[in-house]
Tab-separated table of C-alpha atoms and ligand atoms in Angstrom:
chain	number	residue	atom	x	y	z
W	198	MET	CA	0.000	0.000	0.000
W	199	ALA	CA	2.668	2.413	-1.105
W	200	GLY	CA	4.132	2.838	2.360
W	201	ILE	CA	1.208	4.860	3.662
W	202	ASN	CA	1.011	4.784	7.444
W	203	CYS	CA	-0.474	8.145	8.246
W	204	ILE	CA	-2.908	10.294	6.313
W	205	GLY	CA	-3.688	13.972	6.730
W	206	ILE	CA	-7.150	15.347	6.119
W	207	LEU	CA	-8.156	18.926	5.406
W	208	THR	CA	-11.111	20.967	4.221
W	209	SER	CA	-10.429	23.957	1.996
W	210	GLY	CA	-12.198	26.745	0.131
W	211	GLY	CA	-15.939	27.288	0.507
W	212	ASP	CA	-17.529	25.175	3.241
W	213	ALA	CA	-20.364	22.822	2.416
W	214	PRO	CA	-22.828	20.823	4.532
W	215	GLY	CA	-21.642	17.228	4.694
W	216	MET	CA	-17.961	18.067	5.029
W	217	ASN	CA	-18.103	16.840	8.627
W	218	ALA	CA	-19.711	13.595	7.572
W	219	ALA	CA	-16.831	13.213	5.103
W	220	ILE	CA	-14.203	13.976	7.772
W	221	ARG	CA	-15.814	11.363	9.995
W	222	ALA	CA	-15.897	8.761	7.238
W	223	VAL	CA	-12.294	9.350	6.167
W	224	THR	CA	-11.068	9.209	9.761
W	225	ARG	CA	-12.987	6.086	10.714
W	226	ALA	CA	-12.220	4.231	7.473
W	227	ALA	CA	-8.526	5.050	7.830
W	228	ILE	CA	-8.355	3.853	11.423
W	229	TYR	CA	-10.328	0.756	10.448
W	230	GLY	CA	-7.721	0.155	7.729
W	231	GLY	CA	-4.883	0.400	10.238
W	232	LEU	CA	-3.765	3.939	9.366
W	233	ARG	CA	-3.095	6.895	11.598
W	234	VAL	CA	-4.995	10.103	10.898
W	235	LYS	CA	-4.037	13.710	11.385
W	236	GLY	CA	-6.573	16.522	11.144
W	237	ILE	CA	-5.171	19.633	9.497
W	238	TYR	CA	-6.947	22.846	10.503
W	239	ARG	CA	-7.770	25.774	8.197
W	240	GLY	CA	-7.028	24.076	4.910
W	241	TYR	CA	-3.677	24.552	3.227
W	242	ARG	CA	-2.819	27.329	5.667
W	243	GLY	CA	-2.775	24.840	8.535
W	244	LEU	CA	-0.590	22.546	6.498
W	245	ILE	CA	1.953	25.354	6.177
W	246	THR	CA	1.747	26.587	9.774
W	247	GLY	CA	1.398	23.154	11.373
W	248	GLU	CA	-2.086	23.391	12.872
W	249	ILE	CA	-2.259	19.634	12.975
W	250	VAL	CA	-3.831	17.289	15.525
W	251	GLU	CA	-3.849	13.496	15.673
W	252	PHE	CA	-7.397	12.209	15.196
W	253	LYS	CA	-8.839	9.170	16.957
W	254	THR	CA	-12.327	7.824	16.337
W	255	GLN	CA	-13.707	9.988	19.178
W	256	ASN	CA	-12.498	13.178	17.486
W	257	VAL	CA	-15.190	12.678	14.882
W	258	SER	CA	-18.003	11.580	17.190
W	259	ASN	CA	-21.282	13.446	17.025
W	260	ILE	CA	-20.397	15.517	13.939
W	261	ILE	CA	-22.235	13.728	11.117
W	262	GLN	CA	-25.250	16.000	11.601
W	263	ALA	CA	-23.333	19.286	11.858
W	264	GLY	CA	-23.030	21.793	9.021
W	265	GLY	CA	-19.769	23.608	8.270
W	266	THR	CA	-16.470	21.889	9.000
W	267	ILE	CA	-14.909	21.091	12.375
W	268	LEU	CA	-11.505	21.386	10.693
W	269	LYS	CA	-12.335	24.983	9.708
W	270	THR	CA	-11.539	26.152	6.231
W	271	ALA	CA	-9.532	28.951	4.743
W	272	ARG	CA	-8.291	30.441	1.552
W	273	CYS	CA	-4.509	30.437	1.435
W	274	LYS	CA	-2.540	32.622	-0.965
W	275	GLU	CA	0.860	31.240	0.127
W	276	PHE	CA	-0.119	27.805	-1.122
W	277	GLN	CA	-0.350	29.259	-4.593
W	278	THR	CA	3.393	29.979	-4.483
W	279	PRO	CA	6.151	27.333	-4.828
W	280	GLU	CA	7.680	28.536	-1.523
W	281	GLY	CA	4.382	28.058	0.290
W	282	ARG	CA	3.928	24.564	-1.068
W	283	LYS	CA	7.523	23.687	-0.125
W	284	GLN	CA	6.781	24.735	3.452
W	285	ALA	CA	3.645	22.592	3.353
W	286	TYR	CA	5.656	19.624	2.125
W	287	GLU	CA	8.256	20.072	4.856
W	288	MET	CA	5.494	20.216	7.454
W	289	MET	CA	4.028	16.990	6.093
W	290	GLN	CA	7.409	15.293	6.458
W	291	LYS	CA	7.870	16.670	9.967
W	292	GLU	CA	4.435	15.374	10.965
W	293	GLY	CA	4.996	12.016	9.289
W	294	ILE	CA	2.005	12.458	6.976
W	295	ASP	CA	2.391	10.211	3.908
W	296	ALA	CA	-0.799	11.034	2.000
W	297	LEU	CA	-3.576	13.607	1.980
W	298	VAL	CA	-7.333	13.636	1.608
W	299	VAL	CA	-8.452	17.078	0.476
W	300	ILE	CA	-12.132	18.003	0.719
W	301	GLY	CA	-13.076	21.078	-1.278
W	302	GLY	CA	-14.123	22.586	-4.560
W	303	ASP	CA	-12.476	23.353	-7.849
W	304	GLY	CA	-9.777	25.630	-6.372
W	305	SER	CA	-8.831	23.250	-3.588
W	306	LEU	CA	-8.493	20.333	-5.981
W	307	THR	CA	-6.455	22.476	-8.370
W	308	GLY	CA	-4.086	23.170	-5.480
W	309	ALA	CA	-4.026	19.464	-4.625
W	310	ARG	CA	-3.118	18.580	-8.149
W	311	VAL	CA	-0.228	21.043	-8.298
W	312	PHE	CA	1.074	19.917	-4.895
W	313	ALA	CA	0.804	16.204	-5.700
W	314	THR	CA	2.681	16.612	-8.960
W	315	GLU	CA	5.437	18.800	-7.507
W	316	PHE	CA	6.294	16.554	-4.585
W	317	ASN	CA	5.005	13.176	-5.738
W	318	ILE	CA	2.567	12.878	-2.852
W	319	PRO	CA	-0.482	10.586	-2.955
W	320	ILE	CA	-3.543	12.831	-2.734
W	321	VAL	CA	-7.189	11.893	-3.072
W	322	GLY	CA	-9.832	14.611	-3.339
W	323	LEU	CA	-13.459	14.671	-2.293
W	324	PRO	CA	-15.835	17.036	-4.088
W	325	GLY	CA	-17.094	19.285	-1.300
W	326	THR	CA	-19.061	22.178	-2.722
W	327	ILE	CA	-22.700	23.211	-2.842
W	328	ASP	CA	-22.217	24.284	-6.472
W	329	ASN	CA	-22.190	20.755	-7.947
W	330	ASP	CA	-19.780	22.086	-10.565
W	331	LEU	CA	-17.109	19.388	-10.575
W	332	TYR	CA	-16.871	17.299	-13.704
W	333	GLY	CA	-17.020	13.515	-13.494
W	334	THR	CA	-19.370	13.236	-10.545
W	335	ASP	CA	-23.163	13.354	-10.654
W	336	ARG	CA	-23.265	15.090	-7.292
W	337	THR	CA	-20.985	16.925	-4.910
W	338	ILE	CA	-21.130	16.891	-1.114
W	339	GLY	CA	-23.370	19.746	0.062
W	340	TYR	CA	-25.358	20.219	-3.117
W	341	ASP	CA	-28.478	18.378	-1.980
W	342	THR	CA	-28.616	20.269	1.310
W	343	ALA	CA	-28.233	23.631	-0.440
W	344	LEU	CA	-30.934	22.671	-2.919
W	345	ASN	CA	-33.304	21.835	-0.081
W	346	THR	CA	-32.497	25.111	1.672
W	347	ILE	CA	-33.209	27.034	-1.522
W	348	MET	CA	-36.503	25.207	-1.934
W	349	GLU	CA	-37.588	26.101	1.594
W	350	CYS	CA	-36.603	29.754	1.128
W	351	VAL	CA	-38.435	30.041	-2.184
W	352	ASP	CA	-41.540	28.488	-0.621
W	353	LYS	CA	-41.487	31.298	1.945
W	354	ILE	CA	-40.835	34.060	-0.555
W	355	ARG	CA	-43.706	32.745	-2.637
W	356	ASP	CA	-46.125	33.624	0.153
W	357	THR	CA	-45.259	37.301	-0.066
W	358	ALA	CA	-44.876	37.251	-3.836
W	359	THR	CA	-48.408	35.883	-4.169
W	360	SER	CA	-49.895	38.297	-1.662
W	361	HIS	CA	-48.425	41.317	-3.408
W	362	GLU	CA	-48.634	40.022	-6.990
W	363	ARG	CA	-44.999	40.639	-7.605
W	364	LEU	CA	-42.231	39.410	-9.824
W	365	PHE	CA	-39.391	38.107	-7.671
W	366	PHE	CA	-35.845	37.475	-8.797
W	367	ILE	CA	-34.155	35.209	-6.282
W	368	GLU	CA	-30.407	34.918	-6.579
W	369	VAL	CA	-28.801	31.628	-5.675
W	370	MET	CA	-25.167	30.565	-5.499
W	371	GLY	CA	-23.468	28.491	-8.132
W	372	ARG	CA	-20.349	30.336	-9.195
W	373	ASP	CA	-20.964	30.193	-12.901
W	374	ALA	CA	-22.952	26.972	-12.713
W	375	GLY	CA	-26.728	26.767	-13.008
W	376	PHE	CA	-27.362	23.521	-11.122
W	377	LEU	CA	-28.751	25.150	-7.979
W	378	ALA	CA	-30.830	27.664	-9.945
W	379	LEU	CA	-32.260	25.155	-12.398
W	380	ASN	CA	-33.037	22.324	-10.006
W	381	GLY	CA	-34.035	24.805	-7.287
W	382	ALA	CA	-36.559	26.285	-9.725
W	383	ILE	CA	-37.998	22.871	-10.553
W	384	ALA	CA	-38.167	21.853	-6.889
W	385	SER	CA	-39.918	25.049	-5.830
W	386	GLY	CA	-42.225	25.336	-8.812
W	387	ALA	CA	-40.671	28.609	-9.942
W	388	GLU	CA	-41.470	30.064	-13.358
W	389	ALA	CA	-37.939	30.067	-14.707
W	390	ALA	CA	-34.238	29.851	-14.012
W	391	ILE	CA	-31.669	32.181	-15.482
W	392	ILE	CA	-28.402	30.307	-15.737
W	393	PRO	CA	-24.937	31.095	-17.086
W	394	GLU	CA	-24.702	27.986	-19.268
W	395	ILE	CA	-27.153	29.344	-21.819
W	396	SER	CA	-26.700	33.074	-21.260
W	397	THR	CA	-24.652	33.523	-24.373
W	398	GLU	CA	-27.121	31.560	-26.501
W	399	VAL	CA	-30.382	33.252	-25.640
W	400	ASP	CA	-31.593	36.359	-23.875
W	401	GLN	CA	-33.384	34.466	-21.129
W	402	LEU	CA	-35.119	37.546	-19.729
W	403	SER	CA	-36.615	38.652	-23.041
W	404	GLU	CA	-37.697	35.120	-23.725
W	405	LEU	CA	-39.360	34.953	-20.344
W	406	ILE	CA	-41.205	38.232	-20.801
W	407	SER	CA	-42.271	37.518	-24.358
W	408	ASN	CA	-43.591	34.057	-23.420
W	409	GLY	CA	-45.639	35.833	-20.782
W	410	PHE	CA	-45.525	34.871	-17.145
W	411	ARG	CA	-47.847	32.152	-16.128
W	412	LYS	CA	-51.325	33.560	-16.657
W	413	SER	CA	-53.071	31.430	-14.091
W	414	LYS	CA	-50.946	32.797	-11.291
W	415	ASN	CA	-50.755	36.212	-9.773
W	416	SER	CA	-47.047	36.162	-8.986
W	417	SER	CA	-43.857	35.032	-10.590
W	418	ILE	CA	-40.636	33.680	-9.203
W	419	VAL	CA	-37.459	33.433	-11.209
W	420	LEU	CA	-34.263	31.915	-9.841
W	421	VAL	CA	-31.065	33.561	-11.052
W	422	ALA	CA	-27.612	32.004	-10.737
W	423	GLU	CA	-25.061	34.442	-9.359
W	424	SER	CA	-22.623	35.008	-12.168
W	425	PRO	CA	-21.152	37.884	-14.129
W	426	VAL	CA	-22.682	36.246	-17.195
W	427	THR	CA	-26.270	36.458	-15.924
W	428	GLY	CA	-25.750	39.766	-14.120
W	429	GLY	CA	-27.317	38.195	-11.034
W	430	ALA	CA	-30.733	39.058	-9.629
W	431	MET	CA	-29.874	42.763	-9.319
W	432	GLY	CA	-28.825	42.929	-12.948
W	433	MET	CA	-32.070	41.249	-14.002
W	434	ALA	CA	-34.198	43.586	-11.885
W	435	GLU	CA	-32.439	46.632	-13.345
W	436	ARG	CA	-33.180	45.403	-16.820
W	437	VAL	CA	-36.849	44.808	-16.049
W	438	LYS	CA	-37.185	48.274	-14.513
W	439	ASN	CA	-35.752	49.811	-17.674
W	440	GLU	CA	-37.216	47.582	-20.351
W	441	PHE	CA	-40.490	46.340	-18.834
W	442	PRO	CA	-41.550	48.965	-16.274
W	443	GLN	CA	-45.069	47.510	-15.974
W	444	TYR	CA	-43.761	44.828	-13.593
W	445	ASP	CA	-43.486	45.273	-9.841
W	446	VAL	CA	-40.077	43.705	-9.272
W	447	ARG	CA	-38.358	42.604	-6.108
W	448	VAL	CA	-34.990	40.992	-5.508
W	449	SER	CA	-33.928	38.521	-2.866
W	450	ILE	CA	-30.360	37.298	-2.581
W	451	LEU	CA	-30.226	34.126	-0.542
W	452	GLY	CA	-26.483	34.410	0.074
W	453	HIS	CA	-24.636	32.451	2.711
W	454	LEU	CA	-27.629	30.816	4.288
W	455	GLN	CA	-27.429	28.396	1.348
W	456	ARG	CA	-24.153	27.061	2.733
W	457	GLY	CA	-25.294	26.308	6.248
W	458	GLY	CA	-27.451	23.824	8.042
W	459	SER	CA	-27.487	20.195	8.936
W	460	PRO	CA	-26.771	18.024	5.892
W	461	THR	CA	-29.632	16.058	4.350
W	462	ALA	CA	-29.656	12.264	4.464
W	463	ALA	CA	-28.526	12.228	0.827
W	464	ASP	CA	-25.473	14.378	1.610
W	465	ARG	CA	-24.571	12.398	4.724
W	466	ILE	CA	-24.730	9.142	2.808
W	467	LEU	CA	-22.794	10.567	-0.139
W	468	ALA	CA	-20.099	11.972	2.168
W	469	SER	CA	-19.870	8.695	4.082
W	470	ARG	CA	-19.503	6.631	0.924
W	471	MET	CA	-17.008	9.024	-0.616
W	472	GLY	CA	-14.973	9.306	2.583
W	473	ALA	CA	-14.645	5.543	2.897
W	474	ALA	CA	-13.843	5.316	-0.822
W	475	ALA	CA	-11.028	7.856	-0.443
W	476	ILE	CA	-9.204	5.544	1.971
W	477	GLU	CA	-9.862	2.534	-0.225
W	478	ALA	CA	-8.401	4.463	-3.163
W	479	LEU	CA	-5.246	5.352	-1.228
W	480	LEU	CA	-4.819	1.756	-0.107
W	481	GLU	CA	-5.204	0.691	-3.738
W	482	ASP	CA	-2.351	3.032	-4.675
W	483	GLN	CA	-4.617	5.492	-6.443
W	484	ARG	CA	-3.384	9.054	-6.446
W	485	ASN	CA	-4.341	12.367	-7.987
W	486	VAL	CA	-7.936	11.341	-8.265
W	487	MET	CA	-11.168	12.824	-7.059
W	488	ILE	CA	-13.787	10.432	-5.757
W	489	GLY	CA	-16.966	10.825	-7.770
W	490	ILE	CA	-20.331	9.147	-7.983
W	491	ARG	CA	-21.910	8.162	-11.267
W	492	ASN	CA	-25.135	6.203	-11.576
W	493	ASP	CA	-24.845	5.485	-7.869
W	494	GLU	CA	-21.420	3.859	-8.273
W	495	ILE	CA	-18.198	5.276	-6.838
W	496	VAL	CA	-15.726	6.273	-9.550
W	497	TYR	CA	-12.198	7.700	-9.601
W	498	VAL	CA	-11.891	10.883	-11.633
W	499	PRO	CA	-8.370	12.122	-12.425
W	500	PHE	CA	-7.867	15.636	-11.029
W	501	SER	CA	-7.039	16.838	-14.516
W	502	LYS	CA	-10.516	15.851	-15.737
W	503	ALA	CA	-12.470	16.990	-12.683
W	504	ILE	CA	-10.979	20.466	-12.746
W	505	LYS	CA	-10.454	21.244	-16.394
W	506	ASN	CA	-13.820	20.317	-17.821
W	507	ASP	CA	-17.046	22.244	-17.467
W	508	LYS	CA	-19.785	19.997	-16.212
W	509	PRO	CA	-22.755	20.313	-18.555
W	510	ILE	CA	-26.271	20.907	-17.297
W	511	LYS	CA	-29.008	18.558	-18.433
W	512	ARG	CA	-30.837	20.449	-21.177
W	513	GLU	CA	-33.998	18.415	-20.673
W	514	LEU	CA	-34.383	20.036	-17.248
W	515	LEU	CA	-34.858	23.402	-18.946
W	516	THR	CA	-37.599	21.926	-21.063
W	517	THR	CA	-39.247	20.362	-18.028
W	518	LEU	CA	-39.155	23.661	-16.176
W	519	ARG	CA	-40.680	25.490	-19.139
W	520	THR	CA	-43.368	22.846	-19.656
W	521	LEU	CA	-44.413	22.909	-16.032
W	522	SER	CA	-44.596	26.668	-15.695
W	523	ILE	CA	-47.353	27.339	-18.244
G	153	ADP	P1	-12.851	26.091	-3.655
G	153	ADP	O1	-12.054	24.889	-3.281
G	153	ADP	O2	-14.132	26.176	-2.885
G	153	ADP	O3	-13.035	26.207	-5.155
G	153	ADP	P2	-10.919	28.336	-3.725
G	153	ADP	O4	-11.022	28.531	-5.191
G	153	ADP	O5	-10.946	29.529	-2.868
G	153	ADP	O6	-12.048	27.384	-3.134
G	153	ADP	O7	-9.557	27.544	-3.427
G	153	ADP	C1	-9.203	27.173	-2.122
G	153	ADP	C2	-7.727	27.200	-1.930
G	153	ADP	O8	-7.084	26.269	-2.803
G	153	ADP	C3	-7.038	28.527	-2.256
G	153	ADP	O9	-7.146	29.456	-1.214
G	153	ADP	C4	-5.600	28.084	-2.449
G	153	ADP	O10	-4.955	27.882	-1.209
G	153	ADP	C5	-5.779	26.727	-3.115
G	153	ADP	N1	-5.630	26.867	-4.576
G	153	ADP	C6	-6.564	27.269	-5.477
G	153	ADP	N2	-6.042	27.320	-6.722
G	153	ADP	C7	-4.735	26.962	-6.607
G	153	ADP	C8	-3.634	26.816	-7.528
G	153	ADP	N3	-3.784	27.062	-8.841
G	153	ADP	N4	-2.441	26.433	-7.041
G	153	ADP	C9	-2.283	26.162	-5.731
G	153	ADP	N5	-3.264	26.288	-4.825
G	153	ADP	C10	-4.471	26.663	-5.232
């Protein structure tokens, strides 16, 4: 097993519900497999500064249900420099850490890839992001919880939208990916989703207005993915005010509440499966791979693929949304 005796685990970048369930699974599976585990605090920063604690099974007790990450997370500029990564490598050697499990999004896995290549370290990544924007996996840890949170928020906003007969633009996260907006719109019965993936193809706002909002309803809700391409909910509202002043428009930006909360059963199970799979992968001598899930089967996705490719949205979901909002 490639001389791995001790693994380090860290969470990095944007936090996501289910990260704790993943930390628990990685820790327990590693100990079960006869490995030692070290928890690295504050992402790559902690790897540089040595904020590292040995983890036993009790360290991860009672955390599966908690949102956020007990390991804390951070963004670390030094890790983007060769000197910073060298310090991180030296710290790993000092701590006797032979391999890493990195839980995070696109940026964190990009860092993992660079680090693994430079120093020939076995690293396995877990896709931890509410955005669901990593290629090669059907779902990412945190996505389902965020989707459910969005659905609950939209349900509430609908009450006031209906009472006042307003057009609401609700901005959701997604960092240039429309998964949360599109599936959030379907789940909450919204009229439309404005997403970056098709922003350059069609003027989604004009299309929406010219199709007419649903006639049988006295309010309209449109989910907008935050992105420079869509202009976000504010950008949409500005346009409506200028181009279609007959509408009474309101904006709601859901913001960070989408990141919080206790993970759903789906996210806990996904994180548990992926966490255990990360240890299995390391013991099988896999390296530089992200654990993914496809058709309910665990798969290994090379970092190069997971990071470099844009994950496509399912076009049929747009059609479904349009069909159901007549
Ligand atoms: P996320 O993982 O949620 O996409 P970020 O994009 O903020 O979050 O990335 C998290 C951290 O990963 C950064 O603060 C940095 O330490 C590291 N990172 C990102 N890109 C690189 C890179 N190209 N080289 C080295 N480290 C990187």
